[in-house]
mmCIF file with all atom_site columns, C-alpha atoms in Angstrom:
data_model
loop_
_atom_site.group_PDB
_atom_site.id
_atom_site.type_symbol
_atom_site.label_atom_id
_atom_site.label_alt_id
_atom_site.label_comp_id
_atom_site.label_asym_id
_atom_site.label_entity_id
_atom_site.label_seq_id
_atom_site.pdbx_PDB_ins_code
_atom_site.Cartn_x
_atom_site.Cartn_y
_atom_site.Cartn_z
_atom_site.occupancy
_atom_site.B_iso_or_equiv
_atom_site.pdbx_formal_charge
_atom_site.auth_seq_id
_atom_site.auth_comp_id
_atom_site.auth_asym_id
_atom_site.auth_atom_id
_atom_site.pdbx_PDB_model_num
ATOM 1   C CA . MET A 1 1   ? -20.985 -54.057 22.775  1.00 0.00 ? 1   MET A CA 1
ATOM 2   C CA . LYS A 1 2   ? -19.686 -53.193 19.341  1.00 0.00 ? 2   LYS A CA 1
ATOM 3   C CA . TYR A 1 3   ? -19.375 -55.529 16.378  1.00 0.00 ? 3   TYR A CA 1
ATOM 4   C CA . GLN A 1 4   ? -16.026 -55.669 14.575  1.00 0.00 ? 4   GLN A CA 1
ATOM 5   C CA . HIS A 1 5   ? -14.988 -57.782 11.604  1.00 0.00 ? 5   HIS A CA 1
ATOM 6   C CA . ILE A 1 6   ? -11.768 -57.650 9.585   1.00 0.00 ? 6   ILE A CA 1
ATOM 7   C CA . GLN A 1 7   ? -11.598 -59.271 6.159   1.00 0.00 ? 7   GLN A CA 1
ATOM 8   C CA . PRO A 1 8   ? -8.336  -59.699 4.293   1.00 0.00 ? 8   PRO A CA 1
ATOM 9   C CA . GLY A 1 9   ? -8.323  -58.619 0.661   1.00 0.00 ? 9   GLY A CA 1
ATOM 10  C CA . TRP A 1 10  ? -6.751  -61.785 -0.705  1.00 0.00 ? 10  TRP A CA 1
ATOM 11  C CA . ILE A 1 11  ? -7.255  -60.764 -4.324  1.00 0.00 ? 11  ILE A CA 1
ATOM 12  C CA . MET A 1 12  ? -5.371  -57.500 -3.822  1.00 0.00 ? 12  MET A CA 1
ATOM 13  C CA . ILE A 1 13  ? -2.587  -59.286 -1.962  1.00 0.00 ? 13  ILE A CA 1
ATOM 14  C CA . ALA A 1 14  ? -2.395  -62.016 -4.624  1.00 0.00 ? 14  ALA A CA 1
ATOM 15  C CA . VAL A 1 15  ? -2.093  -59.433 -7.414  1.00 0.00 ? 15  VAL A CA 1
ATOM 16  C CA . PHE A 1 16  ? 0.156   -56.747 -5.934  1.00 0.00 ? 16  PHE A CA 1
ATOM 17  C CA . VAL A 1 17  ? 2.727   -58.803 -3.988  1.00 0.00 ? 17  VAL A CA 1
ATOM 18  C CA . PRO A 1 18  ? 3.777   -60.934 -6.996  1.00 0.00 ? 18  PRO A CA 1
ATOM 19  C CA . ALA A 1 19  ? 3.841   -57.799 -9.191  1.00 0.00 ? 19  ALA A CA 1
ATOM 20  C CA . ILE A 1 20  ? 6.227   -56.061 -6.788  1.00 0.00 ? 20  ILE A CA 1
ATOM 21  C CA . VAL A 1 21  ? 8.379   -59.202 -6.481  1.00 0.00 ? 21  VAL A CA 1
ATOM 22  C CA . PHE A 1 22  ? 8.522   -59.516 -10.279 1.00 0.00 ? 22  PHE A CA 1
ATOM 23  C CA . LEU A 1 23  ? 9.643   -55.884 -10.620 1.00 0.00 ? 23  LEU A CA 1
ATOM 24  C CA . VAL A 1 24  ? 12.411  -56.369 -8.065  1.00 0.00 ? 24  VAL A CA 1
ATOM 25  C CA . VAL A 1 25  ? 13.577  -59.588 -9.750  1.00 0.00 ? 25  VAL A CA 1
ATOM 26  C CA . ALA A 1 26  ? 13.455  -57.894 -13.176 1.00 0.00 ? 26  ALA A CA 1
ATOM 27  C CA . TYR A 1 27  ? 15.612  -55.075 -11.816 1.00 0.00 ? 27  TYR A CA 1
ATOM 28  C CA . ILE A 1 28  ? 18.134  -57.328 -10.057 1.00 0.00 ? 28  ILE A CA 1
ATOM 29  C CA . PHE A 1 29  ? 18.630  -59.613 -13.074 1.00 0.00 ? 29  PHE A CA 1
ATOM 30  C CA . GLN A 1 30  ? 18.145  -56.818 -15.650 1.00 0.00 ? 30  GLN A CA 1
ATOM 31  C CA . LEU A 1 31  ? 15.585  -58.873 -17.588 1.00 0.00 ? 31  LEU A CA 1
ATOM 32  C CA . GLY A 1 32  ? 14.547  -57.921 -21.129 1.00 0.00 ? 32  GLY A CA 1
ATOM 33  C CA . GLU A 1 33  ? 16.089  -55.836 -23.901 1.00 0.00 ? 33  GLU A CA 1
ATOM 34  C CA . LYS A 1 34  ? 15.330  -52.581 -22.079 1.00 0.00 ? 34  LYS A CA 1
ATOM 35  C CA . PRO A 1 35  ? 15.583  -53.487 -18.388 1.00 0.00 ? 35  PRO A CA 1
ATOM 36  C CA . ILE A 1 36  ? 13.893  -51.379 -15.764 1.00 0.00 ? 36  ILE A CA 1
ATOM 37  C CA . ASP A 1 37  ? 16.078  -48.734 -14.137 1.00 0.00 ? 37  ASP A CA 1
ATOM 38  C CA . LEU A 1 38  ? 16.185  -47.891 -10.444 1.00 0.00 ? 38  LEU A CA 1
ATOM 39  C CA . GLY A 1 39  ? 13.911  -44.845 -10.823 1.00 0.00 ? 39  GLY A CA 1
ATOM 40  C CA . GLY A 1 40  ? 11.250  -46.865 -12.640 1.00 0.00 ? 40  GLY A CA 1
ATOM 41  C CA . LEU A 1 41  ? 11.483  -49.647 -10.080 1.00 0.00 ? 41  LEU A CA 1
ATOM 42  C CA . CYS A 1 42  ? 11.048  -47.210 -7.195  1.00 0.00 ? 42  CYS A CA 1
ATOM 43  C CA . LEU A 1 43  ? 8.153   -45.338 -8.811  1.00 0.00 ? 43  LEU A CA 1
ATOM 44  C CA . ILE A 1 44  ? 6.142   -48.361 -9.918  1.00 0.00 ? 44  ILE A CA 1
ATOM 45  C CA . SER A 1 45  ? 6.832   -50.280 -6.704  1.00 0.00 ? 45  SER A CA 1
ATOM 46  C CA . ALA A 1 46  ? 5.797   -47.274 -4.599  1.00 0.00 ? 46  ALA A CA 1
ATOM 47  C CA . VAL A 1 47  ? 2.484   -46.949 -6.466  1.00 0.00 ? 47  VAL A CA 1
ATOM 48  C CA . LEU A 1 48  ? 1.754   -50.678 -6.157  1.00 0.00 ? 48  LEU A CA 1
ATOM 49  C CA . LEU A 1 49  ? 2.742   -50.681 -2.492  1.00 0.00 ? 49  LEU A CA 1
ATOM 50  C CA . LEU A 1 50  ? 0.497   -47.688 -1.777  1.00 0.00 ? 50  LEU A CA 1
ATOM 51  C CA . LEU A 1 51  ? -2.437  -49.435 -3.483  1.00 0.00 ? 51  LEU A CA 1
ATOM 52  C CA . LEU A 1 52  ? -1.715  -52.597 -1.517  1.00 0.00 ? 52  LEU A CA 1
ATOM 53  C CA . LEU A 1 53  ? -1.597  -50.681 1.775   1.00 0.00 ? 53  LEU A CA 1
ATOM 54  C CA . CYS A 1 54  ? -4.881  -48.962 0.934   1.00 0.00 ? 54  CYS A CA 1
ATOM 55  C CA . PHE A 1 55  ? -6.793  -52.149 0.059   1.00 0.00 ? 55  PHE A CA 1
ATOM 56  C CA . TYR A 1 56  ? -5.228  -55.165 1.801   1.00 0.00 ? 56  TYR A CA 1
ATOM 57  C CA . ARG A 1 57  ? -8.178  -55.468 4.188   1.00 0.00 ? 57  ARG A CA 1
ATOM 58  C CA . MET A 1 58  ? -11.622 -54.116 5.041   1.00 0.00 ? 58  MET A CA 1
ATOM 59  C CA . LYS A 1 59  ? -12.569 -53.446 8.639   1.00 0.00 ? 59  LYS A CA 1
ATOM 60  C CA . THR A 1 60  ? -16.224 -53.075 9.583   1.00 0.00 ? 60  THR A CA 1
ATOM 61  C CA . ILE A 1 61  ? -17.263 -51.777 13.000  1.00 0.00 ? 61  ILE A CA 1
ATOM 62  C CA . VAL A 1 62  ? -20.900 -51.352 14.046  1.00 0.00 ? 62  VAL A CA 1
ATOM 63  C CA . GLU A 1 63  ? -21.557 -49.220 17.113  1.00 0.00 ? 63  GLU A CA 1
ATOM 64  C CA . GLN A 1 64  ? -24.619 -47.412 18.378  1.00 0.00 ? 64  GLN A CA 1
ATOM 65  C CA . GLY A 1 65  ? -25.811 -45.239 15.484  1.00 0.00 ? 65  GLY A CA 1
ATOM 66  C CA . VAL A 1 66  ? -22.757 -45.532 13.209  1.00 0.00 ? 66  VAL A CA 1
ATOM 67  C CA . ILE A 1 67  ? -21.113 -48.044 10.868  1.00 0.00 ? 67  ILE A CA 1
ATOM 68  C CA . HIS A 1 68  ? -17.372 -47.527 10.395  1.00 0.00 ? 68  HIS A CA 1
ATOM 69  C CA . ILE A 1 69  ? -15.819 -49.012 7.265   1.00 0.00 ? 69  ILE A CA 1
ATOM 70  C CA . SER A 1 70  ? -12.103 -48.646 6.648   1.00 0.00 ? 70  SER A CA 1
ATOM 71  C CA . TYR A 1 71  ? -9.862  -50.098 3.989   1.00 0.00 ? 71  TYR A CA 1
ATOM 72  C CA . GLY A 1 72  ? -6.217  -51.020 4.479   1.00 0.00 ? 72  GLY A CA 1
ATOM 73  C CA . ILE A 1 73  ? -4.300  -48.780 6.868   1.00 0.00 ? 73  ILE A CA 1
ATOM 74  C CA . GLY A 1 74  ? -7.290  -46.446 7.179   1.00 0.00 ? 74  GLY A CA 1
ATOM 75  C CA . LEU A 1 75  ? -6.547  -43.796 4.559   1.00 0.00 ? 75  LEU A CA 1
ATOM 76  C CA . ILE A 1 76  ? -9.863  -44.696 2.941   1.00 0.00 ? 76  ILE A CA 1
ATOM 77  C CA . HIS A 1 77  ? -12.655 -44.808 5.519   1.00 0.00 ? 77  HIS A CA 1
ATOM 78  C CA . PHE A 1 78  ? -16.341 -44.073 5.855   1.00 0.00 ? 78  PHE A CA 1
ATOM 79  C CA . ASN A 1 79  ? -18.662 -43.379 8.784   1.00 0.00 ? 79  ASN A CA 1
ATOM 80  C CA . LEU A 1 80  ? -22.170 -44.316 7.724   1.00 0.00 ? 80  LEU A CA 1
ATOM 81  C CA . LYS A 1 81  ? -25.181 -43.166 9.733   1.00 0.00 ? 81  LYS A CA 1
ATOM 82  C CA . PRO A 1 82  ? -28.317 -44.462 8.010   1.00 0.00 ? 82  PRO A CA 1
ATOM 83  C CA . LYS A 1 83  ? -31.562 -42.923 9.284   1.00 0.00 ? 83  LYS A CA 1
ATOM 84  C CA . ASN A 1 84  ? -35.111 -44.259 8.955   1.00 0.00 ? 84  ASN A CA 1
ATOM 85  C CA . ILE A 1 85  ? -34.068 -47.855 8.186   1.00 0.00 ? 85  ILE A CA 1
ATOM 86  C CA . SER A 1 86  ? -36.843 -49.815 6.513   1.00 0.00 ? 86  SER A CA 1
ATOM 87  C CA . ALA A 1 87  ? -35.055 -53.123 5.865   1.00 0.00 ? 87  ALA A CA 1
ATOM 88  C CA . VAL A 1 88  ? -31.873 -55.043 6.630   1.00 0.00 ? 88  VAL A CA 1
ATOM 89  C CA . ARG A 1 89  ? -31.299 -58.270 4.749   1.00 0.00 ? 89  ARG A CA 1
ATOM 90  C CA . GLU A 1 90  ? -28.590 -60.643 3.608   1.00 0.00 ? 90  GLU A CA 1
ATOM 91  C CA . VAL A 1 91  ? -27.930 -60.581 -0.147  1.00 0.00 ? 91  VAL A CA 1
ATOM 92  C CA . LYS A 1 92  ? -25.637 -62.232 -2.660  1.00 0.00 ? 92  LYS A CA 1
ATOM 93  C CA . ILE A 1 93  ? -23.443 -59.966 -4.743  1.00 0.00 ? 93  ILE A CA 1
ATOM 94  C CA . PRO A 1 94  ? -22.894 -60.940 -8.389  1.00 0.00 ? 94  PRO A CA 1
ATOM 95  C CA . PHE A 1 95  ? -19.243 -61.364 -9.394  1.00 0.00 ? 95  PHE A CA 1
ATOM 96  C CA . TYR A 1 96  ? -19.450 -58.503 -11.870 1.00 0.00 ? 96  TYR A CA 1
ATOM 97  C CA . ALA A 1 97  ? -20.285 -56.012 -9.084  1.00 0.00 ? 97  ALA A CA 1
ATOM 98  C CA . GLY A 1 98  ? -16.570 -56.025 -8.296  1.00 0.00 ? 98  GLY A CA 1
ATOM 99  C CA . PHE A 1 99  ? -14.536 -55.210 -5.216  1.00 0.00 ? 99  PHE A CA 1
ATOM 100 C CA . GLY A 1 100 ? -13.772 -52.001 -3.391  1.00 0.00 ? 100 GLY A CA 1
ATOM 101 C CA . ILE A 1 101 ? -16.142 -49.057 -3.314  1.00 0.00 ? 101 ILE A CA 1
ATOM 102 C CA . ARG A 1 102 ? -18.741 -49.193 -6.059  1.00 0.00 ? 102 ARG A CA 1
ATOM 103 C CA . ILE A 1 103 ? -21.855 -47.385 -7.166  1.00 0.00 ? 103 ILE A CA 1
ATOM 104 C CA . THR A 1 104 ? -24.135 -50.142 -8.420  1.00 0.00 ? 104 THR A CA 1
ATOM 105 C CA . PRO A 1 105 ? -27.740 -50.196 -9.652  1.00 0.00 ? 105 PRO A CA 1
ATOM 106 C CA . SER A 1 106 ? -28.586 -51.574 -6.187  1.00 0.00 ? 106 SER A CA 1
ATOM 107 C CA . GLY A 1 107 ? -26.874 -48.673 -4.361  1.00 0.00 ? 107 GLY A CA 1
ATOM 108 C CA . MET A 1 108 ? -23.451 -48.170 -2.788  1.00 0.00 ? 108 MET A CA 1
ATOM 109 C CA . LEU A 1 109 ? -21.359 -51.299 -2.304  1.00 0.00 ? 109 LEU A CA 1
ATOM 110 C CA . TYR A 1 110 ? -18.419 -51.596 0.085   1.00 0.00 ? 110 TYR A CA 1
ATOM 111 C CA . ASN A 1 111 ? -16.709 -54.940 -0.527  1.00 0.00 ? 111 ASN A CA 1
ATOM 112 C CA . ILE A 1 112 ? -13.239 -56.479 -0.359  1.00 0.00 ? 112 ILE A CA 1
ATOM 113 C CA . HIS A 1 113 ? -13.988 -60.031 -1.541  1.00 0.00 ? 113 HIS A CA 1
ATOM 114 C CA . GLY A 1 114 ? -16.668 -62.670 -1.692  1.00 0.00 ? 114 GLY A CA 1
ATOM 115 C CA . ASN A 1 115 ? -20.287 -62.649 -2.731  1.00 0.00 ? 115 ASN A CA 1
ATOM 116 C CA . LYS A 1 116 ? -22.127 -62.102 0.564   1.00 0.00 ? 116 LYS A CA 1
ATOM 117 C CA . ALA A 1 117 ? -23.345 -58.756 1.826   1.00 0.00 ? 117 ALA A CA 1
ATOM 118 C CA . VAL A 1 118 ? -25.849 -57.069 4.088   1.00 0.00 ? 118 VAL A CA 1
ATOM 119 C CA . GLU A 1 119 ? -28.188 -54.624 2.385   1.00 0.00 ? 119 GLU A CA 1
ATOM 120 C CA . ILE A 1 120 ? -29.600 -51.674 4.316   1.00 0.00 ? 120 ILE A CA 1
ATOM 121 C CA . ARG A 1 121 ? -32.570 -49.757 2.910   1.00 0.00 ? 121 ARG A CA 1
ATOM 122 C CA . TYR A 1 122 ? -33.022 -46.402 4.558   1.00 0.00 ? 122 TYR A CA 1
ATOM 123 C CA . GLY A 1 123 ? -34.136 -42.834 4.030   1.00 0.00 ? 123 GLY A CA 1
ATOM 124 C CA . LYS A 1 124 ? -37.552 -41.542 3.103   1.00 0.00 ? 124 LYS A CA 1
ATOM 125 C CA . ASN A 1 125 ? -39.610 -44.575 1.960   1.00 0.00 ? 125 ASN A CA 1
ATOM 126 C CA . GLY A 1 126 ? -36.463 -46.730 1.863   1.00 0.00 ? 126 GLY A CA 1
ATOM 127 C CA . THR A 1 127 ? -35.171 -44.971 -1.251  1.00 0.00 ? 127 THR A CA 1
ATOM 128 C CA . GLN A 1 128 ? -31.461 -45.220 -0.387  1.00 0.00 ? 128 GLN A CA 1
ATOM 129 C CA . THR A 1 129 ? -29.556 -48.492 -0.312  1.00 0.00 ? 129 THR A CA 1
ATOM 130 C CA . LEU A 1 130 ? -26.110 -49.496 0.811   1.00 0.00 ? 130 LEU A CA 1
ATOM 131 C CA . ARG A 1 131 ? -24.488 -52.904 0.791   1.00 0.00 ? 131 ARG A CA 1
ATOM 132 C CA . ILE A 1 132 ? -21.621 -53.985 2.998   1.00 0.00 ? 132 ILE A CA 1
ATOM 133 C CA . GLY A 1 133 ? -19.685 -57.054 1.883   1.00 0.00 ? 133 GLY A CA 1
ATOM 134 C CA . THR A 1 134 ? -18.813 -59.555 4.589   1.00 0.00 ? 134 THR A CA 1
ATOM 135 C CA . ALA A 1 135 ? -17.891 -63.184 5.108   1.00 0.00 ? 135 ALA A CA 1
ATOM 136 C CA . ASP A 1 136 ? -20.361 -63.377 8.036   1.00 0.00 ? 136 ASP A CA 1
ATOM 137 C CA . ALA A 1 137 ? -23.557 -61.730 6.824   1.00 0.00 ? 137 ALA A CA 1
ATOM 138 C CA . ALA A 1 138 ? -25.748 -63.115 9.610   1.00 0.00 ? 138 ALA A CA 1
ATOM 139 C CA . ALA A 1 139 ? -23.586 -61.590 12.377  1.00 0.00 ? 139 ALA A CA 1
ATOM 140 C CA . LEU A 1 140 ? -23.349 -58.220 10.599  1.00 0.00 ? 140 LEU A CA 1
ATOM 141 C CA . LYS A 1 141 ? -27.112 -58.146 10.056  1.00 0.00 ? 141 LYS A CA 1
ATOM 142 C CA . ALA A 1 142 ? -27.739 -58.948 13.735  1.00 0.00 ? 142 ALA A CA 1
ATOM 143 C CA . ALA A 1 143 ? -25.300 -56.220 14.829  1.00 0.00 ? 143 ALA A CA 1
ATOM 144 C CA . ILE A 1 144 ? -26.987 -53.622 12.610  1.00 0.00 ? 144 ILE A CA 1
ATOM 145 C CA . ILE A 1 145 ? -30.436 -54.562 13.886  1.00 0.00 ? 145 ILE A CA 1
ATOM 146 C CA . THR A 1 146 ? -29.167 -54.383 17.483  1.00 0.00 ? 146 THR A CA 1
ATOM 147 C CA . HIS A 1 147 ? -27.221 -51.111 17.218  1.00 0.00 ? 147 HIS A CA 1
ATOM 148 C CA . PHE A 1 148 ? -29.729 -49.297 15.007  1.00 0.00 ? 148 PHE A CA 1
ATOM 149 C CA . SER A 1 149 ? -32.927 -50.372 16.776  1.00 0.00 ? 149 SER A CA 1
ATOM 150 C CA . ASP A 1 150 ? -33.971 -46.710 17.207  1.00 0.00 ? 150 ASP A CA 1
ATOM 151 C CA . GLU A 1 151 ? -33.670 -46.008 13.471  1.00 0.00 ? 151 GLU A CA 1
ATOM 152 C CA . PHE A 1 152 ? -36.141 -48.595 12.169  1.00 0.00 ? 152 PHE A CA 1
ATOM 153 C CA . VAL A 1 153 ? -39.385 -47.280 10.746  1.00 0.00 ? 153 VAL A CA 1
ATOM 154 C CA . LYS A 1 154 ? -41.062 -50.676 11.182  1.00 0.00 ? 154 LYS A CA 1
ATOM 155 C CA . ASP A 1 155 ? -40.296 -54.020 12.829  1.00 0.00 ? 155 ASP A CA 1
ATOM 156 C CA . GLN A 1 156 ? -37.900 -56.495 11.209  1.00 0.00 ? 156 GLN A CA 1
ATOM 157 C CA . SER A 1 157 ? -38.877 -60.095 10.682  1.00 0.00 ? 157 SER A CA 1
#
């Protein structure tokens, strides 16, 4: 049975929706000395809407041998297949690590909000690390241990 978790990107929604609404209101009421024209409204709104559609949520699916991570409507997605897993653990992410897809000193981070994640150490001697942000770290950790049982180089405790 596969694990699936969808997290809304509340920060992205809280930033982009009011920005788009403000642009529309500024256009309708022609606010300011140099009000926005229709072309500017369409261009800026389209860019903000595209960003919102790309990052309004993060979906994590764990199946046998693969972790699927997709953002928004699925334009940005990853299929991760870690081999030779040496450790899976719950970690806290510092606020300055950010949101989205990040290269951090601790390895790759896939996060949409919050400060909880599951860290997977894999590769030769556990040299590669990836972190997957989640609101339910215990369930994600259990799913990874269950679906990747053949990839562990030693027992988990």
